[in-house]
Short mmCIF file of C-alpha atoms and ligand atoms in Angstrom, two decimals:
data_model
loop_
_atom_site.label_atom_id
_atom_site.label_comp_id
_atom_site.label_asym_id
_atom_site.label_seq_id
_atom_site.Cartn_x
_atom_site.Cartn_y
_atom_site.Cartn_z
CA UNK A 28 9.97 16.23 26.97
CA UNK A 29 7.27 19.37 27.33
CA UNK A 30 9.48 20.90 29.80
CA UNK A 31 9.31 24.28 27.89
CA UNK A 32 5.69 24.39 27.31
CA UNK A 33 4.64 23.47 31.41
CA UNK A 34 2.10 26.12 31.06
CA UNK A 35 -0.31 23.65 28.71
CA UNK A 36 -0.82 21.23 31.17
CA UNK A 37 -1.89 23.60 33.85
CA UNK A 38 -4.23 25.17 31.81
CA UNK A 39 -5.83 22.00 30.79
CA UNK A 40 -6.08 20.73 34.66
CA UNK A 41 -7.70 23.89 36.00
CA UNK A 42 -10.15 23.79 32.75
CA UNK A 43 -12.69 21.38 34.32
CA UNK A 44 -13.15 23.05 37.62
CA UNK A 45 -12.98 26.44 36.13
CA UNK A 46 -16.40 28.43 37.09
CA UNK A 47 -16.78 29.18 33.34
CA UNK A 48 -18.89 31.91 31.72
CA UNK A 49 -22.33 30.51 30.65
CA UNK A 50 -23.17 30.83 27.32
CA UNK A 51 -26.37 33.01 26.17
CA UNK A 52 -28.62 31.26 23.52
CA UNK A 53 -26.26 31.36 19.95
CA UNK A 54 -28.49 31.81 17.05
CA UNK A 55 -26.25 29.54 14.89
CA UNK A 56 -22.99 27.93 16.18
CA UNK A 57 -20.83 26.54 13.41
CA UNK A 58 -20.99 22.81 12.92
CA UNK A 59 -17.90 21.42 11.43
CA UNK A 60 -19.43 17.78 10.69
CA UNK A 61 -22.32 19.46 9.03
CA UNK A 62 -20.40 21.74 6.52
CA UNK A 63 -20.48 20.54 2.92
CA UNK A 64 -17.73 22.68 1.95
CA UNK A 65 -15.16 23.59 4.99
CA UNK A 66 -12.19 26.03 4.52
CA UNK A 67 -9.18 24.03 3.64
CA UNK A 68 -6.60 26.45 2.70
CA UNK A 69 -4.24 25.59 5.44
CA UNK A 70 -1.09 27.83 4.00
CA UNK A 71 2.31 25.66 3.76
CA UNK A 72 0.45 22.74 5.21
CA UNK A 73 -2.30 22.48 2.75
CA UNK A 74 -2.30 19.03 0.79
CA UNK A 75 -1.25 18.84 -2.82
CA UNK A 76 -4.44 17.19 -3.80
CA UNK A 77 -6.84 20.32 -2.22
CA UNK A 78 -5.07 22.58 -4.07
CA UNK A 79 -3.32 21.56 -7.51
CA UNK A 80 -4.25 22.14 -11.16
CA UNK A 81 -3.63 19.49 -13.93
CA UNK A 82 -1.38 19.64 -16.52
CA UNK A 83 -2.72 19.38 -20.21
CA UNK A 84 -0.88 19.18 -23.39
CA UNK A 85 -2.46 22.77 -24.64
CA UNK A 86 -1.39 24.58 -21.71
CA UNK A 87 2.23 23.61 -21.92
CA UNK A 88 2.87 23.59 -25.83
CA UNK A 89 1.57 25.54 -28.16
CA UNK A 90 -0.34 24.29 -31.25
CA UNK A 91 2.09 23.18 -33.53
CA UNK A 92 5.13 22.83 -31.19
CA UNK A 93 6.97 19.98 -29.75
CA UNK A 94 8.24 19.99 -26.26
CA UNK A 95 11.87 19.58 -26.04
CA UNK A 96 12.94 19.99 -22.60
CA UNK A 97 11.08 20.18 -19.08
CA UNK A 98 12.73 21.79 -16.04
CA UNK A 99 10.80 20.98 -12.81
CA UNK A 100 11.25 22.40 -9.44
CA UNK A 101 9.65 20.75 -6.45
CA UNK A 102 8.69 21.05 -2.99
CA UNK A 103 8.71 17.98 -1.29
CA UNK A 104 5.23 16.21 -0.64
CA UNK A 105 3.23 16.03 2.58
CA UNK A 106 5.46 15.25 5.67
CA UNK A 107 4.91 14.66 9.07
CA UNK A 108 5.65 17.42 11.86
CA UNK A 109 9.11 17.85 13.56
CA UNK A 110 10.53 16.23 16.25
CA UNK A 111 9.47 18.99 18.85
CA UNK A 112 6.07 19.51 17.15
CA UNK A 113 5.18 15.59 17.20
CA UNK A 114 6.19 15.61 20.70
CA UNK A 115 3.78 18.22 21.61
CA UNK A 116 1.09 16.41 19.56
CA UNK A 117 1.67 13.17 21.81
CA UNK A 118 1.42 15.05 24.96
CA UNK A 119 -1.33 17.97 24.15
CA UNK A 120 -3.51 16.52 22.03
CA UNK A 121 -5.02 13.36 23.80
CA UNK A 122 -5.01 15.92 27.15
CA UNK A 123 -7.29 18.42 25.18
CA UNK A 124 -9.57 15.55 23.94
CA UNK A 125 -10.25 14.58 27.32
CA UNK A 126 -10.79 18.26 28.69
CA UNK A 127 -13.02 19.21 25.79
CA UNK A 128 -15.49 16.20 26.14
CA UNK A 129 -15.13 16.52 29.77
CA UNK A 130 -16.10 20.17 29.41
CA UNK A 131 -19.35 19.66 27.24
CA UNK A 132 -20.57 16.80 29.85
CA UNK A 133 -20.64 19.74 32.11
CA UNK A 134 -22.55 21.77 29.81
CA UNK A 135 -19.47 24.17 28.61
CA UNK A 136 -18.55 24.47 25.00
CA UNK A 137 -20.44 24.84 21.74
CA UNK A 138 -19.49 21.61 19.60
CA UNK A 139 -22.41 20.29 17.92
CA UNK A 140 -23.12 16.55 18.45
CA UNK A 141 -21.50 15.17 15.14
CA UNK A 142 -18.17 17.03 15.78
CA UNK A 143 -18.19 15.77 19.63
CA UNK A 144 -18.30 12.30 18.44
CA UNK A 145 -15.60 12.94 15.62
CA UNK A 146 -13.49 14.31 18.22
CA UNK A 147 -14.07 11.67 20.66
CA UNK A 148 -13.45 8.82 17.92
CA UNK A 149 -9.99 10.51 17.42
CA UNK A 150 -7.02 9.11 18.60
CA UNK A 151 -3.01 9.56 18.13
CA UNK A 152 -2.75 6.05 16.89
CA UNK A 153 1.02 5.29 15.98
CA UNK A 154 2.39 8.78 15.65
CA UNK A 155 6.04 9.29 17.40
CA UNK A 156 8.92 11.04 17.12
CA UNK A 157 10.68 8.73 14.96
CA UNK A 158 8.41 10.05 11.81
CA UNK A 159 9.83 13.51 12.08
CA UNK A 160 9.52 15.06 9.06
CA UNK A 161 9.55 11.76 7.19
CA UNK A 162 7.45 11.82 3.95
CA UNK A 163 4.05 10.08 4.46
CA UNK A 164 2.31 8.01 2.25
CA UNK A 165 -0.15 10.64 1.08
CA UNK A 166 3.36 12.51 -0.01
CA UNK A 167 4.34 9.58 -2.03
CA UNK A 168 1.39 9.65 -4.00
CA UNK A 169 1.41 13.38 -4.64
CA UNK A 170 4.79 13.04 -6.08
CA UNK A 171 4.17 10.17 -7.94
CA UNK A 172 0.53 11.54 -9.35
CA UNK A 173 2.95 14.63 -10.19
CA UNK A 174 5.30 12.93 -12.38
CA UNK A 175 2.58 10.85 -13.98
CA UNK A 176 0.48 13.82 -15.40
CA UNK A 177 3.25 15.89 -16.29
CA UNK A 178 4.33 12.70 -18.70
CA UNK A 179 0.77 12.39 -19.89
CA UNK A 180 0.98 16.28 -20.94
CA UNK A 181 4.35 15.38 -22.75
CA UNK A 182 4.74 12.23 -23.48
CA UNK A 183 7.27 12.36 -26.25
CA UNK A 184 9.54 14.13 -23.95
CA UNK A 185 9.04 12.29 -20.58
CA UNK A 186 7.91 8.66 -21.82
CA UNK A 187 11.16 7.54 -22.68
CA UNK A 188 13.07 4.78 -20.79
CA UNK A 189 15.45 6.51 -18.37
CA UNK A 190 19.18 6.80 -19.07
CA UNK A 191 21.90 9.01 -16.93
CA UNK A 192 22.04 11.23 -19.65
CA UNK A 193 18.37 11.90 -20.46
CA UNK A 194 16.86 12.48 -17.06
CA UNK A 195 18.71 14.41 -14.12
CA UNK A 196 17.53 14.18 -10.68
CA UNK A 197 18.51 16.01 -7.67
CA UNK A 198 17.65 16.38 -4.04
CA UNK A 199 18.61 18.10 -0.90
CA UNK A 200 20.03 16.15 2.14
CA UNK A 201 16.80 15.03 3.85
CA UNK A 202 14.75 11.97 3.78
CA UNK A 203 11.40 14.04 2.38
CA UNK A 204 13.22 15.16 -0.46
CA UNK A 205 14.78 12.07 -1.33
CA UNK A 206 11.81 10.12 -1.17
CA UNK A 207 10.08 12.64 -3.21
CA UNK A 208 12.24 12.51 -5.91
CA UNK A 209 12.17 8.60 -5.74
CA UNK A 210 8.29 8.47 -6.00
CA UNK A 211 8.62 10.85 -8.89
CA UNK A 212 10.73 8.89 -10.73
CA UNK A 213 8.22 5.91 -9.83
CA UNK A 214 5.40 8.06 -11.73
CA UNK A 215 7.64 8.72 -14.73
CA UNK A 216 9.40 5.16 -15.26
CA UNK A 217 7.80 2.53 -12.91
CA UNK A 218 10.97 2.06 -11.36
CA UNK A 219 13.82 3.84 -9.41
CA UNK A 220 16.68 5.33 -11.10
CA UNK A 221 20.02 6.71 -10.71
CA UNK A 222 20.16 10.02 -8.59
CA UNK A 223 23.51 11.82 -7.28
CA UNK A 224 24.34 11.74 -3.60
CA UNK A 225 23.30 14.62 -2.19
CA UNK A 226 25.36 17.75 -1.60
CA UNK A 227 25.03 19.68 1.93
CA UNK A 228 24.20 22.40 1.95
CA UNK A 229 23.09 22.49 -1.73
CA UNK A 230 23.92 26.03 -3.16
CA UNK A 231 21.74 25.80 -6.11
CA UNK A 232 18.40 23.85 -4.02
CA UNK A 233 19.24 25.51 -0.79
CA UNK A 234 20.96 28.49 -1.46
CA UNK A 235 19.44 30.08 1.44
CA UNK A 236 21.70 28.16 3.58
CA UNK A 237 24.47 29.57 1.97
CA UNK A 238 23.75 33.12 2.03
CA UNK A 239 25.51 35.20 4.77
CA UNK A 240 22.97 38.56 4.02
CA UNK A 241 20.03 36.18 4.12
CA UNK A 242 21.04 34.60 7.45
CA UNK A 243 21.59 37.85 8.99
CA UNK A 244 19.14 40.21 7.86
CA UNK A 245 15.78 37.80 7.61
CA UNK A 246 16.57 34.30 9.01
CA UNK A 247 18.63 35.19 12.40
CA UNK A 248 16.60 38.79 12.67
CA UNK A 249 13.96 38.63 15.06
CA UNK A 250 12.70 42.18 13.18
CA UNK A 251 12.21 40.13 10.13
CA UNK A 252 9.16 38.44 11.78
CA UNK A 253 7.57 41.40 13.38
CA UNK A 254 4.84 42.00 11.37
CA UNK A 255 3.66 38.39 12.11
CA UNK A 256 4.22 38.91 15.33
CA UNK A 257 2.05 41.83 15.43
CA UNK A 258 -0.74 40.06 13.87
CA UNK A 259 -0.48 37.56 16.49
CA UNK A 260 -0.73 40.07 19.40
CA UNK A 261 -3.67 41.78 17.79
CA UNK A 262 -7.38 41.88 17.83
CA UNK A 263 -8.21 39.71 15.26
CA UNK A 264 -6.20 36.86 16.64
CA UNK A 265 -7.53 37.95 20.33
CA UNK A 266 -10.91 36.83 18.70
CA UNK A 267 -10.03 33.48 17.34
CA UNK A 268 -8.30 32.66 20.57
CA UNK A 269 -11.69 33.40 22.51
CA UNK A 270 -13.90 31.85 19.40
CA UNK A 271 -11.67 28.42 19.84
CA UNK A 272 -11.85 28.55 23.89
CA UNK A 273 -15.84 29.44 23.80
CA UNK A 274 -16.19 26.77 21.31
CA UNK A 275 -14.30 24.15 23.04
CA UNK A 276 -15.36 24.65 26.22
CA UNK A 277 -11.74 25.33 27.59
CA UNK A 278 -9.80 28.31 28.33
CA UNK A 279 -7.06 28.10 25.59
CA UNK A 280 -3.90 30.68 24.65
CA UNK A 281 -2.36 31.38 21.73
CA UNK A 282 0.20 28.48 21.64
CA UNK A 283 -2.78 26.09 22.23
CA UNK A 284 -4.42 27.50 19.38
CA UNK A 285 -1.16 27.07 16.96
CA UNK A 286 -1.10 23.42 17.91
CA UNK A 287 -4.52 22.59 17.29
CA UNK A 288 -4.07 24.74 13.80
CA UNK A 289 -1.32 22.22 13.26
CA UNK A 290 -3.30 19.11 14.27
CA UNK A 291 -6.40 20.52 12.04
CA UNK A 292 -4.42 21.16 9.07
CA UNK A 293 -1.68 17.92 9.03
CA UNK A 294 -3.99 15.56 9.74
CA UNK A 295 -5.97 16.56 6.89
CA UNK A 296 -3.16 16.94 4.60
CA UNK A 297 -2.36 13.57 5.84
CA UNK A 298 -5.80 11.92 4.88
CA UNK A 299 -7.31 14.71 2.62
CA UNK A 300 -10.51 12.78 1.83
CA UNK A 301 -11.43 12.24 5.41
CA UNK A 302 -12.50 14.62 7.77
CA UNK A 303 -9.91 15.86 10.05
CA UNK A 304 -11.26 15.69 13.70
CA UNK A 305 -9.03 19.02 15.36
CA UNK A 306 -10.58 21.09 12.44
CA UNK A 307 -13.58 21.39 14.74
CA UNK A 308 -11.80 23.87 16.44
CA UNK A 309 -12.14 26.36 13.76
CA UNK A 310 -14.66 28.28 11.86
CA UNK A 311 -13.75 29.41 8.63
CA UNK A 312 -13.15 33.05 9.57
CA UNK A 313 -10.80 31.59 12.30
CA UNK A 314 -8.84 29.70 9.79
CA UNK A 315 -8.70 32.72 7.49
CA UNK A 316 -6.91 34.70 10.19
CA UNK A 317 -4.67 31.92 10.90
CA UNK A 318 -3.78 31.91 7.22
CA UNK A 319 -3.04 35.56 7.07
CA UNK A 320 -0.71 35.10 9.80
CA UNK A 321 1.43 32.54 8.07
CA UNK A 322 1.38 34.55 4.99
CA UNK A 323 2.76 37.58 6.77
CA UNK A 324 5.43 35.24 8.00
CA UNK A 325 6.24 34.07 4.26
CA UNK A 326 5.90 37.63 3.03
CA UNK A 327 8.59 38.84 4.98
CA UNK A 328 10.97 35.82 5.47
CA UNK A 329 10.69 34.46 1.91
CA UNK A 330 8.72 37.16 -0.22
CA UNK A 331 9.07 40.55 -1.27
CA UNK A 332 9.98 42.41 2.33
CA UNK A 333 13.63 42.15 1.52
CA UNK A 334 15.32 42.36 -1.53
CA UNK A 335 17.53 39.29 -0.39
CA UNK A 336 14.85 37.36 -0.26
CA UNK A 337 14.63 37.12 -3.88
CA UNK A 338 18.07 38.30 -4.88
CA UNK A 339 19.62 35.25 -3.40
CA UNK A 340 16.99 32.91 -5.36
CA UNK A 341 19.06 33.31 -8.66
CA UNK A 342 20.82 30.05 -8.71
CA UNK A 343 17.57 27.65 -9.97
CA UNK A 344 16.58 30.67 -12.29
CA UNK A 345 20.47 30.62 -14.03
CA UNK A 346 20.22 26.77 -14.08
CA UNK A 347 17.07 26.96 -16.01
CA UNK A 348 18.32 29.49 -18.34
CA UNK A 349 21.46 27.59 -18.88
CA UNK A 350 19.62 24.14 -19.77
CA UNK A 351 17.13 26.00 -22.19
CA UNK A 352 19.69 28.01 -23.77
CA UNK A 353 21.85 25.02 -24.15
CA UNK A 354 19.10 22.96 -25.65
CA UNK A 355 17.66 25.80 -27.98
CA UNK A 356 20.98 27.14 -29.34
CA UNK A 357 21.92 23.19 -30.18
CA UNK A 358 18.69 22.74 -31.88
CA UNK A 359 18.70 26.01 -33.52
CA UNK A 360 22.28 25.66 -35.38
CA UNK A 361 22.24 29.12 -35.14
CA UNK A 362 24.31 31.85 -33.52
CA UNK A 363 21.22 33.98 -33.18
CA UNK A 364 20.21 32.93 -29.62
CA UNK A 365 22.34 33.14 -26.72
CA UNK A 366 25.59 32.41 -28.37
CA UNK A 367 27.02 34.95 -25.43
CA UNK A 368 26.56 32.02 -23.26
CA UNK A 369 30.33 31.88 -22.50
CA UNK A 370 29.68 30.88 -18.67
CA UNK A 371 27.65 27.82 -18.68
CA UNK A 372 28.60 25.17 -16.10
CA UNK A 373 29.99 22.09 -17.63
CA UNK A 374 27.37 20.04 -16.04
CA UNK A 375 25.10 21.58 -18.38
CA UNK A 376 26.91 20.43 -21.26
CA UNK A 377 25.86 16.92 -22.18
CA UNK A 378 25.98 14.86 -25.56
CA UNK A 379 23.17 15.77 -27.84
CA UNK A 380 20.63 18.41 -26.72
CA UNK A 381 20.72 17.76 -23.05
CA UNK A 382 18.70 16.07 -20.92
CA UNK A 383 14.73 15.77 -21.51
CA UNK A 384 14.17 15.92 -17.84
CA UNK A 385 15.64 18.13 -15.00
CA UNK A 386 13.94 17.80 -11.71
CA UNK A 387 15.09 18.88 -8.25
CA UNK A 388 13.49 18.53 -5.14
CA UNK A 389 13.84 20.99 -2.27
CA UNK A 390 11.97 22.92 0.27
CA UNK A 391 9.62 25.63 0.67
CA UNK A 392 12.37 28.37 1.34
CA UNK A 393 13.44 27.80 -2.06
CA UNK A 394 10.36 27.09 -4.17
CA UNK A 395 8.66 30.54 -2.65
CA UNK A 396 11.98 32.77 -3.06
CA UNK A 397 12.04 31.70 -6.66
CA UNK A 398 8.63 32.74 -7.10
CA UNK A 399 9.42 35.98 -5.76
CA UNK A 400 12.60 36.31 -7.88
CA UNK A 401 10.26 35.47 -11.29
CA UNK A 402 7.65 38.34 -9.87
CA UNK A 403 5.05 36.05 -9.54
CA UNK A 404 2.02 36.89 -6.69
CA UNK A 405 2.91 40.55 -6.17
CA UNK A 406 0.61 42.67 -4.44
CA UNK A 407 0.48 46.44 -5.47
CA UNK A 408 0.70 47.05 -1.47
CA UNK A 409 3.13 45.37 0.83
CA UNK A 410 1.41 42.97 3.27
CA UNK A 411 1.21 44.28 6.78
CA UNK A 412 -0.48 43.20 10.29
CA UNK A 413 -3.18 46.28 9.78
CA UNK A 414 -3.56 45.87 5.87
CA UNK A 415 -5.05 42.52 5.36
CA UNK A 416 -6.51 41.96 1.63
CA UNK A 417 -8.86 39.21 1.40
CA UNK A 418 -8.18 39.21 -2.43
CA UNK A 419 -4.27 39.40 -2.18
CA UNK A 420 -2.24 37.47 -4.60
CA UNK A 421 0.21 36.33 -2.20
CA UNK A 422 -1.24 33.12 -0.69
CA UNK A 423 0.97 30.22 0.86
CA UNK A 424 -2.46 28.10 0.62
CA UNK A 425 -2.33 28.38 -2.93
CA UNK A 426 1.83 28.62 -3.94
CA UNK A 427 3.21 27.27 -0.88
CA UNK A 428 1.58 24.04 -0.31
CA UNK A 429 2.86 20.76 -0.12
CA UNK A 430 4.58 19.38 -3.26
CA UNK A 431 4.14 22.90 -4.63
CA UNK A 432 6.22 22.79 -8.00
CA UNK A 433 7.28 25.07 -11.17
CA UNK A 434 7.23 23.26 -14.30
CA UNK A 435 9.08 24.67 -17.14
CA UNK A 436 8.54 23.24 -20.46
CA UNK A 437 10.66 24.29 -23.66
CA UNK A 438 9.19 23.86 -26.77
CA UNK A 439 10.67 24.06 -30.45
CA UNK A 440 8.24 25.52 -32.61
CA UNK A 441 10.00 25.31 -36.15
CA UNK A 442 12.59 26.96 -37.51
CA UNK A 443 14.86 28.98 -34.52
CA UNK A 444 11.24 29.71 -32.93
CA UNK A 445 11.15 28.37 -29.32
CA UNK A 446 8.38 28.79 -26.44
CA UNK A 447 8.68 28.90 -22.75
CA UNK A 448 5.52 27.87 -20.34
CA UNK A 449 5.29 27.84 -16.84
CA UNK A 450 2.95 25.91 -14.58
CA UNK A 451 2.87 26.16 -11.12
CA UNK A 452 1.23 23.25 -9.29
CA UNK A 453 -0.05 22.61 -12.31
CA UNK A 454 -1.53 25.70 -13.35
CA UNK A 455 -0.58 27.57 -16.05
CA UNK A 456 1.14 30.92 -14.84
CA UNK A 457 1.57 34.36 -16.89
CA UNK A 458 5.28 35.03 -16.95
CA UNK A 459 6.36 38.81 -16.85
CA UNK A 460 6.86 40.59 -20.18
CA UNK A 461 5.09 38.32 -22.29
CA UNK A 462 2.36 38.55 -24.38
CA UNK A 463 0.41 35.54 -24.10
CA UNK A 464 -0.75 34.22 -20.89
CA UNK A 465 0.09 30.99 -21.56
CA UNK A 466 3.83 31.52 -21.95
CA UNK A 467 6.67 33.55 -23.91
CA UNK A 468 8.81 33.40 -27.27
CA UNK A 469 12.25 32.65 -26.19
CA UNK A 470 13.08 36.26 -26.76
CA UNK A 471 10.35 37.50 -24.54
CA UNK A 472 11.64 35.24 -21.63
CA UNK A 473 15.46 36.26 -22.24
CA UNK A 474 14.36 40.05 -22.33
CA UNK A 475 12.45 40.00 -18.80
CA UNK A 476 14.61 37.11 -16.87
CA UNK A 477 17.83 36.81 -19.10
CA UNK A 478 19.79 38.97 -16.47
CA UNK A 479 19.38 35.98 -14.18
CA UNK A 480 21.75 33.97 -16.28
CA UNK A 481 24.16 36.04 -14.50
CA UNK A 482 24.17 35.05 -10.67
CA UNK A 483 27.27 35.36 -8.12
CA UNK A 484 25.86 34.34 -4.77
CA UNK A 485 28.64 34.98 -3.10
CA UNK A 486 28.70 38.51 -4.19
CA UNK A 487 24.94 38.79 -3.54
CA UNK A 488 25.03 37.85 -0.22
CA UNK A 489 28.28 39.22 0.62
CA UNK A 490 29.71 35.75 1.57
CA UNK A 491 33.50 36.54 1.19
CA UNK A 492 32.98 39.43 4.35
CA UNK A 493 33.31 36.73 6.87
C1 LIG B 507 24.63 6.13 -13.95
O1 LIG B 507 25.63 6.68 -13.29
C2 LIG B 507 25.86 6.12 -11.99
C3 LIG B 507 26.95 6.82 -11.71
O2 LIG B 507 28.13 7.15 -12.13
C4 LIG B 507 26.29 4.57 -12.17
O3 LIG B 507 26.86 3.85 -11.16
C5 LIG B 507 25.05 4.28 -13.04
O4 LIG B 507 25.41 2.87 -13.44
C6 LIG B 507 24.55 4.73 -14.09
N1 LIG B 507 23.23 4.21 -14.58
C7 LIG B 507 23.04 3.68 -15.79
C8 LIG B 507 21.66 3.40 -16.22
O5 LIG B 507 23.88 4.05 -16.79
C1 LIG B 508 -15.52 34.47 16.26
O1 LIG B 508 -16.86 34.53 16.63
C2 LIG B 508 -17.80 35.31 16.13
C3 LIG B 508 -19.03 35.05 17.08
O2 LIG B 508 -19.51 33.71 16.43
C4 LIG B 508 -17.94 35.40 14.65
O3 LIG B 508 -18.76 36.24 14.25
C5 LIG B 508 -16.70 35.67 14.12
O4 LIG B 508 -16.64 35.51 12.29
C6 LIG B 508 -15.39 34.39 14.59
N1 LIG B 508 -14.16 34.45 14.10
C7 LIG B 508 -13.39 35.42 13.78
C8 LIG B 508 -12.09 35.27 13.36
O5 LIG B 508 -13.91 36.66 14.17
#
């Protein structure tokens, strides 16, 4: 099963007998179980509850206005690893656990008593490959809580009985997005609701799967990940590998460090209130290196590094604009706002003013490009392997977490006055070109983002040319 990683076992087997460098007396060694505030920014595998904000009515709807439509794009919640990653966990983690405990008995390693005990008490439990990519119980809670809080913030709009016309759900063709959508429905309605069968691949929610230029320039292009590769091969990562090896008392390579990092952050996400045993391997400095390594990867494959990464992300924004335009134009009974909207899709046009809520459930590869399309988290300088800004805006630990979500709320503020707010994982985000940090007038919003109502994905992606 682990045929592609034979070196892992070899390394562990020789570890116990290896004459190991004796440690000098260290002034202070890191003790995870004594750390009252361990580092928990775990990139795209950060549990939602460790990084989210909390919706408030005031944030979403200005005084004197009334919420009229909600449009919510949501990443699935915390999941189990892929089949391959679970298979590696099953073989490697118990072996490393034994080797680390043995090494400490032999006087190697630096783990404090509490950390050793936490690691000794760890076990795989029932983890098995049939759980691959499945939404965890924590993931269900994340989505249910998210929906509940959105409803509490705008009850007039969302605290209504379900009908097919008033609430639109859509998820991709995976268990984790469907289960996320159904947990969200539980949070809103206390019951399951009708959801259409997924489209596979979905050009709205998985545009990155139907975009030729993205596939050739980025997804299938090894050059696109060269910066994270260079960082991986650089000095800082070498220090992490040395530090972790020294701390655990066994010599490890980057591949094992990567598995341990996943073990640390997945277990933390599955049970965010508990101490995750495998996190004993890392200090906060080590974790910041791992975090930047992943941030680089997403910056180049989903972020500002390649224009196609955000150019292809217009379908969801177009859908948002069409819904909000329709809702506001029907209500305004006025031809002034966006009456030139002659290419709206038939899906948008519903009875009355359109649905109260539009809820989409997809993946990080859709969420992050949409954020990039909106101009969010853009640093003045590009991220590279040798330019690491600790205060950078681009941070998957904040905008790429499990259940990361973009909640747009359209409010009516009197005669022909409309307001758009955006909350990212329940924290209000200032949108480009808008005077207020809390949101935009409809005119401001359209002045900045209105051009995205035109979105010809086949042309953008050169899809016809194959
Ligand atoms: C919603 O639409 C589906 C598919 O057309 C239908 O099967 C279902 O009965 C509808 N549900 C309600 C509550 O109208
Ligand atoms: C590695 O260990 C050294 C010495 O304890 C420490 O100063 C440093 O912060 C650790 N981590 C990294 C990434 O350098």
